mmCIF file of C-alpha atoms and ligand atoms in Angstrom:
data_model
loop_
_atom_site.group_PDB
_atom_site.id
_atom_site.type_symbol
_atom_site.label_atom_id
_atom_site.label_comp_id
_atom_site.label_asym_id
_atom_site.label_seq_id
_atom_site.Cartn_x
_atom_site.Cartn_y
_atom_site.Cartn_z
ATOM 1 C CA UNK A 9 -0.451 14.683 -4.606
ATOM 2 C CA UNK A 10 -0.278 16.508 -7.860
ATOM 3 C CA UNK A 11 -0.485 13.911 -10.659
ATOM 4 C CA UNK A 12 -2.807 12.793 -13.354
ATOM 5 C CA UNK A 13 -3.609 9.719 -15.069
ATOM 6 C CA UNK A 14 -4.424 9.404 -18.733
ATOM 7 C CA UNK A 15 -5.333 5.670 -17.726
ATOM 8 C CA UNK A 16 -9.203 5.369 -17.854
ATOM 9 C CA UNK A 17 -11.355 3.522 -20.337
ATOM 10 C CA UNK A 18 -12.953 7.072 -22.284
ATOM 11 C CA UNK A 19 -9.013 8.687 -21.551
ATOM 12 C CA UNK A 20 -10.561 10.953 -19.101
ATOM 13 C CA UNK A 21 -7.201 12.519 -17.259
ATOM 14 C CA UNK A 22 -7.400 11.460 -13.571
ATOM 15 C CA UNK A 23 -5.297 12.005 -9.972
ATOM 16 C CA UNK A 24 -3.494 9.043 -9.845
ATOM 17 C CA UNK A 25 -5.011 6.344 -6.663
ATOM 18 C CA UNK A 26 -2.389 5.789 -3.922
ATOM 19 C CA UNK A 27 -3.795 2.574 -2.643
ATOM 20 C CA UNK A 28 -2.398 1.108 0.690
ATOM 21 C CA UNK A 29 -2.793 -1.929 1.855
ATOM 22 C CA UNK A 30 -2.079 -3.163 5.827
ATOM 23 C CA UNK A 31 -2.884 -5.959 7.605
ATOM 24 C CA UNK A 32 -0.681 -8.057 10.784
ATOM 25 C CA UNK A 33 2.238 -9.892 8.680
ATOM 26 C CA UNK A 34 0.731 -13.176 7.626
ATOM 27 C CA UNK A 35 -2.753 -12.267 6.976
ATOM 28 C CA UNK A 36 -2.248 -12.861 3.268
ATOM 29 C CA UNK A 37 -1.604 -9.485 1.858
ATOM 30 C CA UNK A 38 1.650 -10.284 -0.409
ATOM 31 C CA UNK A 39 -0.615 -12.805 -1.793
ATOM 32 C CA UNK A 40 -3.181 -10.112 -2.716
ATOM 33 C CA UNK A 41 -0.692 -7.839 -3.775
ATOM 34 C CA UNK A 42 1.170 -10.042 -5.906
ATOM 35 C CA UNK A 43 -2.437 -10.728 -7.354
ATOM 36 C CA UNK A 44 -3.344 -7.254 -7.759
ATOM 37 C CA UNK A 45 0.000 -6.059 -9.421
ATOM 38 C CA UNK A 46 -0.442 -8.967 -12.137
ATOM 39 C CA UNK A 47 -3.410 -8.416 -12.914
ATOM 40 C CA UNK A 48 -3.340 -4.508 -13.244
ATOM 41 C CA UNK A 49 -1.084 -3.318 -15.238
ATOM 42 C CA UNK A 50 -1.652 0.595 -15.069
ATOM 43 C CA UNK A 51 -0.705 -0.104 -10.751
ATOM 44 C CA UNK A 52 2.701 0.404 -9.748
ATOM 45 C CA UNK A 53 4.595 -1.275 -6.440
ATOM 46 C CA UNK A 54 6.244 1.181 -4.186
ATOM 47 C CA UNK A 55 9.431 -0.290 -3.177
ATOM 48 C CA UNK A 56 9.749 0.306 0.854
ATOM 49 C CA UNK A 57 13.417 1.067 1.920
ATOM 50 C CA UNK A 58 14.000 -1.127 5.378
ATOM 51 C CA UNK A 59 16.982 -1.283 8.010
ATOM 52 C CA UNK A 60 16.013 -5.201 8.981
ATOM 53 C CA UNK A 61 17.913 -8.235 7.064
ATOM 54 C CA UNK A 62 16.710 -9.707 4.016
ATOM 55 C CA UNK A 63 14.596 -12.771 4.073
ATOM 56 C CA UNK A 64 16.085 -16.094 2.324
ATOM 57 C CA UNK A 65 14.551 -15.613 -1.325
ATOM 58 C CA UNK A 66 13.896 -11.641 -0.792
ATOM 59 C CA UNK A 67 16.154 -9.767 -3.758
ATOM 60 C CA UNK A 68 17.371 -6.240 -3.102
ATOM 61 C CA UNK A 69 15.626 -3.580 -4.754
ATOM 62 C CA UNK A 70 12.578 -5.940 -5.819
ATOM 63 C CA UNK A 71 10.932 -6.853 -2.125
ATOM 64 C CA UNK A 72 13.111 -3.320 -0.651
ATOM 65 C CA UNK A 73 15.840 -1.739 -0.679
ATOM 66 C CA UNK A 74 17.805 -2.895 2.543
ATOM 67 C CA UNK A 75 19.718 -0.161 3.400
ATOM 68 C CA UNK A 76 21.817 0.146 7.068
ATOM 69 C CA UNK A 77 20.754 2.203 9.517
ATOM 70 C CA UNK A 78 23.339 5.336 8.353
ATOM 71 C CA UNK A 79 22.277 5.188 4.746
ATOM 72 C CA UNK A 80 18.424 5.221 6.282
ATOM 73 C CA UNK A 81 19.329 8.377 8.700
ATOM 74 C CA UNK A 82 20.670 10.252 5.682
ATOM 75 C CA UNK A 83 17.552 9.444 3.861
ATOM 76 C CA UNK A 84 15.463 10.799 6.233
ATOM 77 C CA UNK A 85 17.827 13.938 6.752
ATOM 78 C CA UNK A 86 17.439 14.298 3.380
ATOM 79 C CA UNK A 87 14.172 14.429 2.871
ATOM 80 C CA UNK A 88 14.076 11.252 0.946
ATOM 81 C CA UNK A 89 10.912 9.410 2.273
ATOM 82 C CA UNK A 90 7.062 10.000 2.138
ATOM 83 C CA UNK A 91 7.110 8.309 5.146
ATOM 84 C CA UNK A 92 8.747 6.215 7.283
ATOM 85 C CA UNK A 93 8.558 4.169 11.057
ATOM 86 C CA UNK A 94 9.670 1.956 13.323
ATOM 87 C CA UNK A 95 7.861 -1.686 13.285
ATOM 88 C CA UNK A 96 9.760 -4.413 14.540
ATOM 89 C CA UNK A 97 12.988 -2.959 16.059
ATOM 90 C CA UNK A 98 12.936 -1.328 12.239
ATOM 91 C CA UNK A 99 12.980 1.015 10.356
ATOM 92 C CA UNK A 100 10.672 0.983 6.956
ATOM 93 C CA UNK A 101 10.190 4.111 4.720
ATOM 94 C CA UNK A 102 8.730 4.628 1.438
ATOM 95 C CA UNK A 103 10.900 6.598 -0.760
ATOM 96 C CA UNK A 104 9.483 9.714 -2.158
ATOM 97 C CA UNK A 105 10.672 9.881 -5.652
ATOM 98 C CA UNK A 106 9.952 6.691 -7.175
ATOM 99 C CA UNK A 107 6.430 7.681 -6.257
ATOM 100 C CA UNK A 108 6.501 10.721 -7.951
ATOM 101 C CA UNK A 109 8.049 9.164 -10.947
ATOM 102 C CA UNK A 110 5.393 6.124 -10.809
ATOM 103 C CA UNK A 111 2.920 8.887 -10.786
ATOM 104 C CA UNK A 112 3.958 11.529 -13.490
ATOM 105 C CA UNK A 113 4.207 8.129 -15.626
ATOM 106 C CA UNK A 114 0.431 8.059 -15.059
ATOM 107 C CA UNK A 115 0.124 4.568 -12.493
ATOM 108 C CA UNK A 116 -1.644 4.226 -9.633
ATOM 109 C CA UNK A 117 0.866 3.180 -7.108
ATOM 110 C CA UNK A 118 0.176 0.118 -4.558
ATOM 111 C CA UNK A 119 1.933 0.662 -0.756
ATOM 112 C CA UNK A 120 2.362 -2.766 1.437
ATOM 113 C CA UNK A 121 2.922 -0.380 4.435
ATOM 114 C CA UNK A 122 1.440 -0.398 8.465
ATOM 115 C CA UNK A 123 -0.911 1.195 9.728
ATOM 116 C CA UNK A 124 1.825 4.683 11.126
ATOM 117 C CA UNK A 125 2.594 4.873 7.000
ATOM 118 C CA UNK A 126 -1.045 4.499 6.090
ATOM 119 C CA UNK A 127 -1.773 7.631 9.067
ATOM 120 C CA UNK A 128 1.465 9.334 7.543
ATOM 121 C CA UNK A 129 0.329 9.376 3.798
ATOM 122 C CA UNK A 130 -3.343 10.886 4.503
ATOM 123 C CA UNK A 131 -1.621 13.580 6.403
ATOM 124 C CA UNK A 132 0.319 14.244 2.815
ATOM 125 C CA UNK A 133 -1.497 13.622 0.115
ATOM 126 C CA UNK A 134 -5.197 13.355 1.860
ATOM 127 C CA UNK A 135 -7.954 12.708 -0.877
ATOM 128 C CA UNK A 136 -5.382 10.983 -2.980
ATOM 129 C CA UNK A 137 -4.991 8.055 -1.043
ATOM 130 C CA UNK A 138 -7.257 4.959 -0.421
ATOM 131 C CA UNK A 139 -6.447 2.366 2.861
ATOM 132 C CA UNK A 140 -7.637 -0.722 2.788
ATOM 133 C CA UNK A 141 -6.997 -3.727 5.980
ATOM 134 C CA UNK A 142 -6.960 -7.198 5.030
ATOM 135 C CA UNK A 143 -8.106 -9.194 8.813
ATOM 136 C CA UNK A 144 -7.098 -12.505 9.227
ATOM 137 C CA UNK A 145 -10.209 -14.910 9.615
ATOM 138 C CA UNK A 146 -8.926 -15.634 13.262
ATOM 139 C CA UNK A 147 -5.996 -15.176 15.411
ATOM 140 C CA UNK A 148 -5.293 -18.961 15.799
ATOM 141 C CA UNK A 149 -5.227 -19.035 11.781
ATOM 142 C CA UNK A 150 -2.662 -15.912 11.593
ATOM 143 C CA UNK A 151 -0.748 -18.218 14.269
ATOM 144 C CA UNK A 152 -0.740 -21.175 11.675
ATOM 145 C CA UNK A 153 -0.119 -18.850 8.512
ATOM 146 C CA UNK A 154 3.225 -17.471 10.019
ATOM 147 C CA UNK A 155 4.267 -21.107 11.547
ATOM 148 C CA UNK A 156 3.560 -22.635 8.244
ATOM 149 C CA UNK A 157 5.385 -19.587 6.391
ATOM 150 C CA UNK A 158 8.705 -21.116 7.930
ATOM 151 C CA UNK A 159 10.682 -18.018 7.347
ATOM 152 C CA UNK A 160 10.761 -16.479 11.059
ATOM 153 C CA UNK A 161 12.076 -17.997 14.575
ATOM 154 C CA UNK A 162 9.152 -19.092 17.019
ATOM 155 C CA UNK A 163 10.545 -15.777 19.043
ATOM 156 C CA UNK A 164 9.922 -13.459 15.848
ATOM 157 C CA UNK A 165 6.855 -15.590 15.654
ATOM 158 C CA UNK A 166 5.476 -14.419 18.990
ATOM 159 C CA UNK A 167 6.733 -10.567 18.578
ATOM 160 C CA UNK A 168 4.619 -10.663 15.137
ATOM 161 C CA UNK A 169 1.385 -12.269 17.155
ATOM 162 C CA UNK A 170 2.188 -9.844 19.629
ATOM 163 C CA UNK A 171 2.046 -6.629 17.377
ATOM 164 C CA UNK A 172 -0.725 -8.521 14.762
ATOM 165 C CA UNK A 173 -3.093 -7.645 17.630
ATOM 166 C CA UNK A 174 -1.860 -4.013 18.026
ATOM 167 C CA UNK A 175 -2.373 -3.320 13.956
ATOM 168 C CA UNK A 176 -5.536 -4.656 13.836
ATOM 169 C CA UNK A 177 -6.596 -2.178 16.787
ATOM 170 C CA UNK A 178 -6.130 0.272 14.293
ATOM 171 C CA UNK A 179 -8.837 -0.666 11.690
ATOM 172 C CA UNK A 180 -10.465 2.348 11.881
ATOM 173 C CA UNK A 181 -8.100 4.499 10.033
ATOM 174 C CA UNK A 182 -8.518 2.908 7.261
ATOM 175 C CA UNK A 183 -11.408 3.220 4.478
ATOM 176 C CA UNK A 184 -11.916 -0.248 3.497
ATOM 177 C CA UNK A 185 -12.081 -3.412 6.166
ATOM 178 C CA UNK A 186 -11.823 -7.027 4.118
ATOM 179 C CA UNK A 187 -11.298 -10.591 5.636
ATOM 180 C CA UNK A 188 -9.228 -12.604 4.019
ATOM 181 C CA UNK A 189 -10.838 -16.426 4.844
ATOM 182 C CA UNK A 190 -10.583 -16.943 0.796
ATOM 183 C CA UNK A 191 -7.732 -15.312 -0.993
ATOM 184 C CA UNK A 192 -9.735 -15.507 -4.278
ATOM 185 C CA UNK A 193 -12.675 -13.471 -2.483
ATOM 186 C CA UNK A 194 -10.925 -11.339 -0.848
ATOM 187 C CA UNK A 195 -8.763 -9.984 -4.071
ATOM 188 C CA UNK A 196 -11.765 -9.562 -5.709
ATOM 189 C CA UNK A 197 -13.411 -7.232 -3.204
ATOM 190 C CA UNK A 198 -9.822 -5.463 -3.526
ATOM 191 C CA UNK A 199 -9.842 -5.098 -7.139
ATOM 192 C CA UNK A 200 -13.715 -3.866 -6.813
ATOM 193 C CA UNK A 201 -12.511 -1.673 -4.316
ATOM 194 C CA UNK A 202 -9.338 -0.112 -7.293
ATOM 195 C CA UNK A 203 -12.262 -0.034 -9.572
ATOM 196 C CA UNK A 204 -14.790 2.151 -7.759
ATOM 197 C CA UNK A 205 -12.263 4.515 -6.358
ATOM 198 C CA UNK A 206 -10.717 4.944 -10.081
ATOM 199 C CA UNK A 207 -14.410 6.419 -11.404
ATOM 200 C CA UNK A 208 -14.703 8.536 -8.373
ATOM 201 C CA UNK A 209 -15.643 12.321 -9.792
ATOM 202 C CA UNK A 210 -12.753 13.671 -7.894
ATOM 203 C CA UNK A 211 -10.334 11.793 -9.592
ATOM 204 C CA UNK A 212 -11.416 12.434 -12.906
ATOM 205 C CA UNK A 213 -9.539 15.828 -13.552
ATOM 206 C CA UNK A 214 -9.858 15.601 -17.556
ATOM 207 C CA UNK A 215 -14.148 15.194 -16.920
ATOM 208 C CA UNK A 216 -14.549 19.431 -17.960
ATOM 209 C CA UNK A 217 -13.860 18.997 -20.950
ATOM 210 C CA UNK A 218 -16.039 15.940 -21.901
ATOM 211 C CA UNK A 219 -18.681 17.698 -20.099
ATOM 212 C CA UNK A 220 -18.561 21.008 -22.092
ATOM 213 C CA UNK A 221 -18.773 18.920 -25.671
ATOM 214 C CA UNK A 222 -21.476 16.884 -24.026
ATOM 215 C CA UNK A 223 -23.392 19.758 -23.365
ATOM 216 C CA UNK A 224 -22.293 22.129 -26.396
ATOM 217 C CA UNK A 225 -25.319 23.673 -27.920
ATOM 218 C CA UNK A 226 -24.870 24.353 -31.632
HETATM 219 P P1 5GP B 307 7.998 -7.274 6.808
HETATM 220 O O1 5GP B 307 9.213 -7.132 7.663
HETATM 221 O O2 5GP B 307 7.164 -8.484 7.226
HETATM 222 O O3 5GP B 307 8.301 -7.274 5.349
HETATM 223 O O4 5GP B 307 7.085 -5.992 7.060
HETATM 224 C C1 5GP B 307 6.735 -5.642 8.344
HETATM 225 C C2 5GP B 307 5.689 -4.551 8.337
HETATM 226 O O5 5GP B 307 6.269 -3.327 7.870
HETATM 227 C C3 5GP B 307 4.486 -4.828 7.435
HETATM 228 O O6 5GP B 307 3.317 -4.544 8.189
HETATM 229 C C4 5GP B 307 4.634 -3.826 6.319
HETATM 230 O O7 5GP B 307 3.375 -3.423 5.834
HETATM 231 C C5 5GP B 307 5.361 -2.696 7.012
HETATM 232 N N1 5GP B 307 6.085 -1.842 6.061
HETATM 233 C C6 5GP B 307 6.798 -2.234 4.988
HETATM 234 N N2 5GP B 307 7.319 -1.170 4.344
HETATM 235 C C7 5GP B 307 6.901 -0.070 5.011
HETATM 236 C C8 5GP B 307 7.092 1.332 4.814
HETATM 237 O O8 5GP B 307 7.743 1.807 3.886
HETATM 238 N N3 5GP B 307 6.508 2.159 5.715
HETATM 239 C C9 5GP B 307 5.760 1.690 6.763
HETATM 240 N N4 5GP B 307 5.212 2.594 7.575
HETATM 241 N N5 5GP B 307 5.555 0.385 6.979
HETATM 242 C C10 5GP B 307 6.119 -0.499 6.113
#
């Protein structure tokens, strides 16, 4: 994705990360998110669009946009998402142009998205992007986390169990595997994980410059 990033500690330009993050629902990564987005300032949430109903203490246009099924049609007629799917009997899409604008202003933007938008976004934008799966420590703790969570009906309970075990079968598309059995580890191996792929050569589109002072003979 054409972008750079005057973010970096020497104000080397660099592409700017697209960093997605997947796991079954439940398997703590909100938490991590949530985490990550506090403590990084330069890393910008993409805001999903969804057709599904909003959760009690979910605010429109913060956790999505909730949007009907015709207004999510004419968005993808339009041309309006990155990428989009179905998970759950829903629709989820991540709007193109907040993107864009997240990175011409230079962030790194975060993507809570499955495992079809993580696939989607490599097809697009390739080298740009970095996918990382957060596993639960166990399927009987997943169970407990989404019981405990209090939000969903034991039926939506069982459809999320159900498709937790079909989203973990695709671990291997992503770049980066992480268990999260200790929330505090496991953000820490994902802000390691920022960190690295922010110094990767690749990235650093402003380094030709440096490099021709650096090796300037007078
Ligand atoms: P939830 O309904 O629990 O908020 O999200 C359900 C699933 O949809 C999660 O796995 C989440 O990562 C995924 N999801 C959320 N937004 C998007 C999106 O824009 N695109 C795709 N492909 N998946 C999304």
């Amino acid at each position: 994705m054409p972008s750079s990033h005057p973010a970096d500690p020497h104000h080397f330009r660099r592409r700017g990360v697209l960093f997605v993050l997947s796991s079954p629902s439940g398997a703590g990564k909100s938490t991590i998110a949530r985490k990550l987005l506090a403590d990084e300032p330069e890393l910008a949430m993409s805001v999903s669009a969804t057709t599904r109903s909003m959760r009690p203490g979910e605010v429109d246009g913060k956790d999505y946009h909730f949007v009907d099924l015709e207004e999510f049609r004419r968005m993808v007629a339009a041309d309006e998402f990155l990428e989009w799917a179905h998970v759950f009997d829903h629709r989820y899409g991540t709007p193109r142009a907040q993107v864009e604008a997240m990175l011409a202003a230079g962030k790194d933007v975060l993507f809570d998205i499955d495992w079809q938008g993580a696939q989607q976004l490599f097809q697009i934008a390739g080298g740009d992007v970095v996918r990382v799966f957060i596993f639960p420590p166990s399927m009987e703790e997943l169970r407990a986390r989404l019981t405990n969570r209090a939000t969903d009906s034991s039926a939506v309970i069982e459809a999320r169990m159900a498709r937790a075990a079909n989203e973990v079968s695709h671990w291997d598309g992503y770049d980066y595997v992480l268990v999260n059995d200790d929330v505090e580890q496991c953000f820490q191996g994902v802000k390691t994980i920022l960190a690295a792929e922010r110094l990767k050569r690749s990235r650093q589109t402003g380094l030709i410059g440096f490099i021709r002072k650096l090796t300037r003979t007078s």
